[in-house]
Tab-separated table of C-alpha atoms in Angstrom:
chain	number	residue	atom	x	y	z
A	1	MET	CA	0.000	0.000	0.000
A	2	LYS	CA	1.208	3.488	-0.899
A	3	LEU	CA	-0.057	6.834	0.368
A	4	TRP	CA	-0.491	7.904	-3.262
A	5	GLY	CA	-1.252	6.248	-6.590
A	6	GLY	CA	-4.906	6.886	-7.356
A	7	ARG	CA	-4.150	8.715	-10.601
A	8	PHE	CA	-1.632	6.145	-11.868
A	9	ARG	CA	-2.510	3.467	-14.464
A	10	ASN	CA	0.600	1.354	-13.954
A	11	GLU	CA	2.585	0.091	-10.990
A	12	GLU	CA	5.842	1.838	-10.157
A	13	ASN	CA	8.904	0.289	-11.747
A	14	GLY	CA	10.761	-1.894	-9.247
A	15	LEU	CA	14.056	-0.101	-9.668
A	16	MET	CA	12.310	3.258	-9.388
A	17	GLU	CA	10.565	2.071	-6.241
A	18	ALA	CA	13.891	1.195	-4.628
A	19	PHE	CA	15.412	4.454	-5.890
A	20	ASN	CA	12.555	6.483	-4.428
A	21	LYS	CA	12.525	4.934	-0.949
A	22	SER	CA	13.856	6.768	2.080
A	23	PHE	CA	12.621	4.398	4.796
A	24	GLY	CA	16.081	2.880	5.185
A	25	PHE	CA	17.380	6.124	6.657
A	26	ASP	CA	14.396	8.276	7.656
A	27	SER	CA	13.025	5.583	9.989
A	28	VAL	CA	15.134	7.304	12.673
A	29	LEU	CA	12.420	9.972	12.653
A	30	TYR	CA	9.680	7.654	13.941
A	31	LYS	CA	9.361	9.390	17.321
A	32	LYS	CA	9.134	12.819	15.734
A	33	ASP	CA	6.675	11.613	13.102
A	34	ILE	CA	4.401	10.224	15.799
A	35	GLU	CA	4.851	13.351	17.931
A	36	GLY	CA	3.834	15.544	14.999
A	37	SER	CA	0.889	13.281	14.200
A	38	LEU	CA	-0.371	13.372	17.788
A	39	ALA	CA	-0.267	17.180	17.706
A	40	HIS	CA	-2.131	17.129	14.401
A	41	VAL	CA	-4.833	14.852	15.865
A	42	HIS	CA	-5.131	17.165	18.875
A	43	MET	CA	-5.752	20.070	16.497
A	44	GLN	CA	-8.208	18.045	14.374
A	45	LEU	CA	-10.261	17.417	17.513
A	46	LYS	CA	-10.226	21.090	18.510
A	47	VAL	CA	-11.489	22.289	15.103
A	48	GLY	CA	-14.002	19.488	14.557
A	49	LEU	CA	-12.247	17.466	11.860
A	50	LEU	CA	-12.463	14.450	14.211
A	51	ASN	CA	-14.945	13.536	16.912
A	52	GLU	CA	-13.839	12.496	20.390
A	53	GLU	CA	-14.044	8.777	19.672
A	54	GLU	CA	-12.057	9.062	16.445
A	55	GLY	CA	-9.429	11.269	18.043
A	56	LYS	CA	-8.994	8.897	20.970
A	57	LEU	CA	-8.748	5.855	18.698
A	58	ILE	CA	-6.133	7.442	16.418
A	59	SER	CA	-4.087	8.828	19.316
A	60	GLU	CA	-4.034	5.520	21.150
A	61	GLY	CA	-3.099	3.755	17.935
A	62	LEU	CA	-0.174	6.100	17.364
A	63	LYS	CA	1.026	5.691	20.942
A	64	SER	CA	0.805	1.908	20.659
A	65	ILE	CA	2.965	1.982	17.518
A	66	GLU	CA	5.625	4.017	19.332
A	67	LYS	CA	5.518	1.691	22.344
A	68	ASP	CA	5.846	-1.403	20.181
A	69	ILE	CA	8.804	0.088	18.318
A	70	GLU	CA	10.472	0.981	21.610
A	71	ASP	CA	10.091	-2.499	23.107
A	72	GLY	CA	11.018	-4.305	19.886
A	73	THR	CA	7.586	-5.769	19.163
A	74	LEU	CA	7.349	-3.744	15.950
A	75	CYS	CA	10.495	-3.592	13.846
A	76	LEU	CA	11.420	-0.677	11.641
A	77	ASP	CA	11.734	-2.749	8.493
A	78	GLY	CA	9.624	-3.863	5.588
A	79	ASN	CA	8.631	-2.637	2.144
A	80	TYR	CA	7.671	0.922	3.047
A	81	GLU	CA	8.393	4.067	1.061
A	82	ASP	CA	9.190	6.239	4.070
A	83	ILE	CA	8.585	6.602	7.797
A	84	HIS	CA	5.252	8.354	7.164
A	85	SER	CA	3.987	5.349	5.181
A	86	PHE	CA	5.181	2.996	7.896
A	87	VAL	CA	3.311	4.836	10.641
A	88	GLU	CA	0.109	5.442	8.715
A	89	ILE	CA	-0.134	1.938	7.238
A	90	ASN	CA	0.466	0.319	10.609
A	91	LEU	CA	-2.091	2.660	12.164
A	92	ILE	CA	-4.779	1.675	9.633
A	93	GLN	CA	-3.993	-2.012	10.165
A	94	ARG	CA	-4.489	-1.544	13.910
A	95	ILE	CA	-7.572	0.671	14.116
A	96	GLY	CA	-9.222	0.290	10.710
A	97	GLU	CA	-10.666	2.857	8.339
A	98	VAL	CA	-10.687	5.682	10.873
A	99	GLY	CA	-6.881	5.699	10.627
A	100	LYS	CA	-7.234	7.127	7.122
A	101	LYS	CA	-8.541	10.374	8.636
A	102	LEU	CA	-5.178	11.139	10.262
A	103	HIS	CA	-3.821	12.848	7.162
A	104	THR	CA	-6.732	15.255	6.741
A	105	GLY	CA	-5.445	18.823	6.649
A	106	ARG	CA	-1.773	18.117	6.034
A	107	SER	CA	0.671	16.932	3.351
A	108	ARG	CA	3.764	14.785	3.509
A	109	ASN	CA	5.608	17.995	2.646
A	110	ASP	CA	4.717	19.806	5.864
A	111	GLN	CA	4.813	16.489	7.749
A	112	ILE	CA	8.458	15.818	6.941
A	113	ALA	CA	9.278	19.487	7.446
A	114	VAL	CA	7.995	19.378	11.011
A	115	ASP	CA	9.639	15.990	11.661
A	116	MET	CA	13.033	17.319	10.611
A	117	ARG	CA	12.711	20.547	12.591
A	118	LEU	CA	11.777	18.642	15.735
A	119	PHE	CA	14.653	16.220	15.192
A	120	ALA	CA	17.155	18.978	14.393
A	121	LYS	CA	16.188	20.979	17.471
A	122	GLU	CA	16.509	17.949	19.743
A	123	LYS	CA	19.912	16.983	18.335
A	124	ALA	CA	21.143	20.579	18.508
A	125	TYR	CA	20.424	20.668	22.235
A	126	GLU	CA	22.239	17.334	22.638
A	127	ILE	CA	25.310	18.768	20.883
A	128	ILE	CA	25.223	21.763	23.229
A	129	ASP	CA	25.268	19.375	26.197
A	130	TYR	CA	28.234	17.466	24.766
A	131	ILE	CA	30.092	20.741	24.199
A	132	GLN	CA	29.400	21.814	27.777
A	133	ASN	CA	30.932	18.560	29.054
A	134	LEU	CA	34.004	19.115	26.896
A	135	LYS	CA	34.356	22.721	28.080
A	136	SER	CA	34.129	21.627	31.711
A	137	THR	CA	36.810	18.991	31.177
A	138	LEU	CA	39.132	21.418	29.378
A	139	LYS	CA	38.801	23.849	32.265
A	140	GLU	CA	39.275	21.160	34.906
A	141	VAL	CA	42.378	19.684	33.257
A	142	GLY	CA	43.773	23.184	32.755
A	143	GLU	CA	43.244	24.061	36.423
A	144	LYS	CA	45.094	20.914	37.456
A	145	ASN	CA	47.970	21.576	35.047
A	146	PRO	CA	49.052	25.254	35.143
A	147	VAL	CA	52.530	24.165	33.989
A	148	ILE	CA	54.488	26.503	31.727
A	149	MET	CA	54.944	25.469	28.104
A	150	PRO	CA	55.935	27.036	24.802
A	151	GLY	CA	53.318	28.950	22.882
A	152	TYR	CA	53.783	28.636	19.122
A	153	THR	CA	53.390	30.669	15.980
A	154	HIS	CA	54.303	29.107	12.621
A	155	LEU	CA	54.827	25.926	14.703
A	156	GLN	CA	57.945	27.619	16.073
A	157	ARG	CA	58.416	28.309	19.784
A	158	ALA	CA	57.307	31.875	20.367
A	159	GLN	CA	56.486	32.932	23.932
A	160	VAL	CA	55.886	31.218	27.217
A	161	VAL	CA	52.288	30.329	28.112
A	162	THR	CA	50.717	27.715	30.361
A	163	LEU	CA	48.924	24.520	29.434
A	164	LYS	CA	45.876	25.982	31.158
A	165	HIS	CA	45.984	29.065	28.934
A	166	HIS	CA	46.382	26.872	25.859
A	167	LEU	CA	43.431	24.624	26.729
A	168	MET	CA	41.280	27.600	27.643
A	169	ALA	CA	41.749	28.938	24.114
A	170	TYR	CA	39.791	25.888	22.953
A	171	TYR	CA	37.301	26.430	25.755
A	172	ASN	CA	36.555	29.827	24.222
A	173	MET	CA	36.238	28.331	20.741
A	174	PHE	CA	33.716	25.760	21.925
A	175	ASP	CA	31.880	28.428	23.894
A	176	ARG	CA	31.344	30.330	20.647
A	177	ASP	CA	30.190	27.103	19.031
A	178	SER	CA	27.464	26.713	21.653
A	179	LYS	CA	26.303	30.268	21.001
A	180	ARG	CA	26.122	29.611	17.270
A	181	ILE	CA	23.975	26.519	17.776
A	182	LYS	CA	21.683	28.345	20.199
A	183	ASN	CA	21.257	31.051	17.582
A	184	ALA	CA	20.420	28.412	14.966
A	185	ILE	CA	17.809	26.911	17.295
A	186	GLU	CA	16.264	30.343	17.806
A	187	ILE	CA	15.925	30.783	14.036
A	188	LEU	CA	14.597	27.284	13.248
A	189	ASP	CA	12.069	27.277	16.097
A	190	GLU	CA	9.036	27.815	13.842
A	191	SER	CA	6.363	25.288	12.922
A	192	PRO	CA	5.722	24.367	9.263
A	193	LEU	CA	2.812	22.055	10.151
A	194	GLY	CA	-0.302	23.260	8.372
A	195	CYS	CA	1.560	24.647	5.364
A	196	GLY	CA	0.240	21.684	3.380
A	197	ALA	CA	1.942	20.771	0.138
A	198	LEU	CA	2.785	24.431	-0.531
A	199	ALA	CA	-0.445	26.468	-0.269
A	200	GLY	CA	-2.120	25.423	2.959
A	201	THR	CA	-5.491	23.652	3.061
A	202	THR	CA	-9.147	24.540	2.646
A	203	HIS	CA	-9.916	22.756	5.910
A	204	ASN	CA	-10.520	25.028	8.887
A	205	ILE	CA	-7.328	24.113	10.737
A	206	ASP	CA	-5.641	26.112	13.514
A	207	ARG	CA	-1.871	26.193	13.113
A	208	SER	CA	-1.351	27.862	16.485
A	209	ILE	CA	-2.680	24.738	18.229
A	210	THR	CA	-0.115	22.402	16.676
A	211	CYS	CA	2.594	25.039	17.070
A	212	ASP	CA	2.005	25.281	20.824
A	213	LYS	CA	1.600	21.530	21.213
A	214	LEU	CA	4.954	20.869	19.549
A	215	GLY	CA	6.783	23.587	21.486
A	216	PHE	CA	7.591	25.928	18.611
A	217	LYS	CA	7.624	29.664	19.268
A	218	LYS	CA	5.467	30.503	16.217
A	219	PRO	CA	4.078	29.101	12.953
A	220	MET	CA	6.095	29.812	9.815
A	221	ASP	CA	4.871	32.894	7.964
A	222	ASN	CA	4.914	31.605	4.385
A	223	PHE	CA	3.566	28.201	3.329
A	224	MET	CA	5.901	27.823	0.347
A	225	ASP	CA	8.908	28.672	2.470
A	226	GLY	CA	7.613	26.381	5.204
A	227	VAL	CA	7.806	23.220	3.098
A	228	SER	CA	10.923	24.084	1.093
A	229	ASP	CA	13.210	25.697	3.681
A	230	ARG	CA	16.344	23.767	4.529
A	231	ASP	CA	18.334	26.778	5.738
A	232	TYR	CA	18.149	25.563	9.324
A	233	LEU	CA	19.869	22.296	8.368
A	234	LEU	CA	22.515	24.193	6.418
A	235	GLU	CA	23.099	26.530	9.344
A	236	LEU	CA	23.434	23.684	11.819
A	237	MET	CA	25.690	21.729	9.459
A	238	SER	CA	27.815	24.845	9.053
A	239	ASP	CA	28.017	25.148	12.837
A	240	PHE	CA	28.886	21.444	13.033
A	241	SER	CA	31.672	21.988	10.497
A	242	ILE	CA	33.142	24.821	12.563
A	243	ILE	CA	33.031	22.625	15.676
A	244	MET	CA	34.771	19.828	13.778
A	245	MET	CA	37.412	22.321	12.631
A	246	HIS	CA	38.062	23.226	16.267
A	247	LEU	CA	38.162	19.563	17.258
A	248	SER	CA	40.553	18.862	14.386
A	249	ARG	CA	42.908	21.651	15.442
A	250	LEU	CA	42.953	20.319	18.990
A	251	SER	CA	43.466	16.797	17.638
A	252	GLU	CA	46.466	17.951	15.627
A	253	GLU	CA	48.022	19.416	18.764
A	254	LEU	CA	47.428	16.228	20.736
A	255	ILE	CA	49.006	14.233	17.906
A	256	LEU	CA	52.063	16.494	17.858
A	257	TRP	CA	52.357	16.717	21.630
A	258	SER	CA	52.180	12.942	22.052
A	259	SER	CA	54.941	12.306	19.489
A	260	GLN	CA	58.444	11.318	20.550
A	261	GLU	CA	59.661	14.642	19.166
A	262	PHE	CA	57.554	16.631	21.636
A	263	LYS	CA	56.723	14.255	24.516
A	264	PHE	CA	54.500	16.892	26.116
A	265	ILE	CA	51.629	14.510	26.827
A	266	GLU	CA	50.664	10.862	26.749
A	267	ILE	CA	47.241	9.826	25.466
A	268	ASP	CA	45.640	7.114	27.555
A	269	ASP	CA	45.700	3.545	26.267
A	270	LEU	CA	41.885	3.665	26.156
A	271	TYR	CA	42.031	6.061	23.200
A	272	SER	CA	45.146	4.789	21.421
A	273	THR	CA	45.970	1.800	19.238
A	274	GLY	CA	49.089	-0.139	18.361
A	275	SER	CA	50.838	-1.422	15.267
A	276	SER	CA	50.424	-4.921	13.858
A	277	ILE	CA	54.146	-5.050	13.029
A	278	MET	CA	55.940	-2.486	15.245
A	279	PRO	CA	55.487	-3.441	18.900
A	280	GLN	CA	56.815	-0.149	20.265
A	281	LYS	CA	54.135	1.955	18.586
A	282	LYS	CA	51.338	3.758	20.428
A	283	ASN	CA	49.238	5.597	17.882
A	284	PRO	CA	46.923	8.557	18.690
A	285	ASP	CA	44.131	7.083	16.571
A	286	GLY	CA	41.326	8.756	18.512
A	287	ALA	CA	42.687	12.174	17.601
A	288	GLU	CA	43.547	11.119	14.055
A	289	LEU	CA	40.040	9.821	13.416
A	290	ILE	CA	38.526	13.092	14.626
A	291	ARG	CA	40.875	14.953	12.293
A	292	GLY	CA	39.871	12.658	9.434
A	293	LYS	CA	36.130	12.776	10.068
A	294	THR	CA	36.213	16.567	9.863
A	295	GLY	CA	36.327	16.282	6.075
A	296	ARG	CA	33.301	14.014	6.183
A	297	VAL	CA	31.221	16.627	8.028
A	298	TYR	CA	32.442	19.337	5.641
A	299	GLY	CA	31.388	17.112	2.740
A	300	ASN	CA	27.864	16.705	4.082
A	301	LEU	CA	27.492	20.488	4.266
A	302	MET	CA	28.774	20.987	0.729
A	303	SER	CA	26.496	18.215	-0.540
A	304	LEU	CA	23.339	19.874	0.787
A	305	LEU	CA	24.437	23.330	-0.377
A	306	THR	CA	24.869	21.836	-3.842
A	307	VAL	CA	21.468	20.107	-3.730
A	308	MET	CA	19.671	23.309	-2.748
A	309	LYS	CA	21.403	25.788	-5.031
A	310	GLY	CA	19.189	25.317	-8.111
A	311	LEU	CA	15.793	24.355	-6.709
A	312	PRO	CA	12.690	26.382	-7.585
A	313	LEU	CA	9.890	26.782	-5.057
A	314	ALA	CA	8.384	24.873	-3.478
A	315	TYR	CA	9.124	21.250	-2.520
A	316	ASN	CA	11.259	19.099	-4.847
A	317	LYS	CA	12.218	15.467	-4.318
A	318	ASP	CA	15.874	16.506	-4.375
A	319	MET	CA	15.268	17.676	-0.818
A	320	GLN	CA	15.097	14.063	0.324
A	321	GLU	CA	18.899	14.254	0.096
A	322	ASP	CA	18.954	16.491	3.188
A	323	LYS	CA	18.545	13.621	5.616
A	324	GLU	CA	21.408	11.169	5.255
A	325	GLY	CA	24.071	13.873	5.381
A	326	PHE	CA	22.480	15.626	8.351
A	327	PHE	CA	21.989	12.380	10.270
A	328	ASP	CA	25.591	11.410	9.551
A	329	SER	CA	26.914	14.802	10.644
A	330	VAL	CA	24.957	14.659	13.906
A	331	ASN	CA	26.196	11.157	14.699
A	332	THR	CA	29.787	11.874	13.675
A	333	LEU	CA	30.000	15.125	15.620
A	334	SER	CA	28.384	13.651	18.727
A	335	MET	CA	30.915	10.814	18.846
A	336	CYS	CA	33.884	13.087	18.094
A	337	ILE	CA	33.042	15.519	20.908
A	338	GLN	CA	32.629	12.668	23.386
A	339	ILE	CA	35.883	10.983	22.347
A	340	MET	CA	37.750	14.281	22.600
A	341	GLU	CA	36.320	14.939	26.065
A	342	ARG	CA	37.511	11.524	27.244
A	343	MET	CA	40.972	11.961	25.711
A	344	ILE	CA	41.418	15.322	27.418
A	345	ALA	CA	40.124	13.982	30.747
A	346	THR	CA	42.660	11.134	30.768
A	347	LEU	CA	45.736	12.976	29.428
A	348	LYS	CA	49.029	12.435	31.193
A	349	VAL	CA	50.931	15.736	31.148
A	350	ARG	CA	54.731	15.608	30.890
A	351	ASP	CA	55.430	18.929	32.594
A	352	ASP	CA	59.171	18.293	32.745
A	353	ASN	CA	59.432	18.191	28.963
A	354	MET	CA	57.226	21.246	28.585
A	355	LYS	CA	59.445	23.239	30.922
A	356	LYS	CA	62.572	22.044	29.110
A	357	ALA	CA	61.096	23.159	25.770
A	358	VAL	CA	60.503	26.605	27.248
A	359	ARG	CA	64.092	26.899	28.413
A	360	ASP	CA	65.512	25.658	25.106
A	361	GLY	CA	63.398	27.962	22.983
A	362	PHE	CA	64.558	31.475	24.032
A	363	LEU	CA	60.938	32.223	24.890
A	364	ASN	CA	61.896	35.248	26.998
A	365	ALA	CA	63.525	37.019	24.055
A	366	THR	CA	60.544	39.312	23.558
A	367	GLU	CA	60.706	40.290	27.226
A	368	VAL	CA	64.395	41.117	26.892
A	369	ALA	CA	63.424	43.523	24.130
A	370	ASP	CA	60.649	44.932	26.318
A	371	TYR	CA	63.187	45.405	29.124
A	372	LEU	CA	65.398	47.472	26.843
A	373	VAL	CA	62.411	49.513	25.649
A	374	ASN	CA	61.581	50.270	29.290
A	375	LYS	CA	65.142	51.623	29.535
A	376	ASN	CA	64.431	54.044	26.654
A	377	VAL	CA	66.003	51.956	23.888
A	378	PRO	CA	63.927	52.307	20.666
A	379	PHE	CA	62.051	49.064	19.949
A	380	ARG	CA	63.675	48.515	16.539
A	381	ASP	CA	67.118	48.811	18.140
A	382	ALA	CA	66.076	46.549	21.003
A	383	HIS	CA	64.797	43.963	18.525
A	384	GLY	CA	68.155	43.895	16.736
A	385	ILE	CA	70.126	43.694	19.998
A	386	VAL	CA	68.122	40.690	21.205
A	387	GLY	CA	68.535	38.977	17.832
A	388	GLN	CA	72.284	39.171	18.302
A	389	ILE	CA	71.977	37.838	21.855
A	390	VAL	CA	70.024	34.815	20.561
A	391	ILE	CA	72.738	34.081	18.002
A	392	TYR	CA	75.351	34.279	20.779
A	393	CYS	CA	73.304	31.857	22.908
A	394	GLU	CA	72.956	29.397	20.046
A	395	ASP	CA	76.680	29.496	19.353
A	396	ASN	CA	77.504	28.947	23.027
A	397	ASN	CA	74.690	26.536	23.871
A	398	LYS	CA	73.236	28.822	26.547
A	399	ALA	CA	69.842	30.171	27.535
A	400	ILE	CA	69.391	33.944	27.726
A	401	GLU	CA	68.732	33.841	31.462
A	402	ASP	CA	72.057	31.983	31.944
A	403	LEU	CA	74.123	34.821	30.482
A	404	SER	CA	76.093	36.901	32.910
A	405	LEU	CA	75.597	40.641	33.127
A	406	GLU	CA	79.051	41.011	31.584
A	407	GLU	CA	77.994	38.930	28.584
A	408	LEU	CA	74.755	40.879	28.158
A	409	SER	CA	76.652	44.151	28.363
A	410	GLN	CA	78.585	43.183	25.223
A	411	PHE	CA	75.381	43.896	23.300
A	412	SER	CA	74.103	46.919	25.255
A	413	ASN	CA	75.370	48.800	28.292
A	414	THR	CA	71.710	49.336	29.255
A	415	PHE	CA	71.456	45.963	30.989
A	416	GLU	CA	71.435	45.950	34.791
A	417	GLU	CA	70.874	43.302	37.465
A	418	ASP	CA	67.126	43.827	37.381
A	419	VAL	CA	66.987	42.199	33.942
A	420	TYR	CA	66.990	38.724	35.488
A	421	ASP	CA	63.812	39.308	37.446
A	422	PHE	CA	62.205	40.871	34.390
A	423	ILE	CA	62.849	37.856	32.129
A	424	GLU	CA	62.223	35.081	34.675
A	425	TYR	CA	59.473	32.912	33.216
A	426	GLU	CA	57.137	32.846	36.197
A	427	ASN	CA	57.371	36.627	36.411
A	428	ILE	CA	56.636	36.914	32.698
A	429	LEU	CA	53.435	34.933	33.183
A	430	ASN	CA	52.312	37.313	35.899
A	431	LYS	CA	52.564	40.345	33.649
A	432	GLY	CA	50.146	41.816	31.172
A	433	ILE	CA	47.394	39.817	29.506
A	434	LYS	CA	49.032	36.474	30.263
A	435	ILE	CA	47.383	36.457	33.674
A	436	ASN	CA	43.973	36.442	31.968
A	437	LEU	CA	43.627	32.670	31.991
A	438	LYS	CA	39.923	32.454	32.676
């Protein structure tokens, strides 16, 4: 049984039937489809499209389908075109002809539109929760590890920072990500139910009833836009891509830091793998997979942008391609955030190697220049003087802070004993914006 076909003389071609089906992937929407249908029945009762007995029978039938799916009595399989067909056909089989009245006053176009908005909103809130857990862990691990380490530009040691400051940079990134998703939820929080196929319905429905029942802030203003809008999915998938970019950047740092060349951290065995041939290997596969899956989430966004770019109003079957990519992005992102949170929570920090990297990297060179500037040396001159000091240190295998006042005076007679306090790393961290580690 199909939900359409009355005007067709011939059966659908078998290959076309398989090509047209979406049940294999949109069955994940069963809860939202039933939720939307229950709201629609509630409205039908209020406006007189159903009597009390019919409304009760349909509602109980829908609830029984959901219960049976949840407990495994009813499996989400079979020769159905989509999740809407599955629910409606099973409803009619359970309660009889009255089940055919469920669809009065709506179209599959506004039905799937409301299903996807409900699903997207729910998953967006879940992502926000996962991000909050990751932010809390980043902050907690940072608080426990305020050890000094090199900060980098161009992947070259630049200035001294702390691990806490470094992790809190990602905290701020993920905080912005949460704000972006909340903004997307605010924009998508409108109900398309009642828009019909594209021009509403002649039935005396009340869209405000279903809107309130489903928890949307308002009905959508334009029926054509209501059934054809996929901007909210594009916006969320764009937000997801930005989050994955942030996760990938953090993954790259964990990969570098856990290498034998850095030895700043050790990733827990729970989130690492080994080699089938090299027994000494411990590979940061959790971080590498996150880095790799970033391209997958980007691809899903580009796929839907490409689908939507040439579509006239209103609904077109091309829009069925919105689901698989969005579902995949949600699932991929959810797992990546959770894996990253666990990797960060179980990191072993090698503070000795971080401190050694600071000492070996001349990371107080900028402060030496600042010291000279404070003594009225022009900055350009100070910059050149410190460059020569660094060359001297490299040639003599010394750190700047190890140079005697006599050695420093070879480059400028401005240096005095107070230079050592000025360029001591802990003192550097207590100056200026570097104390802003919140």
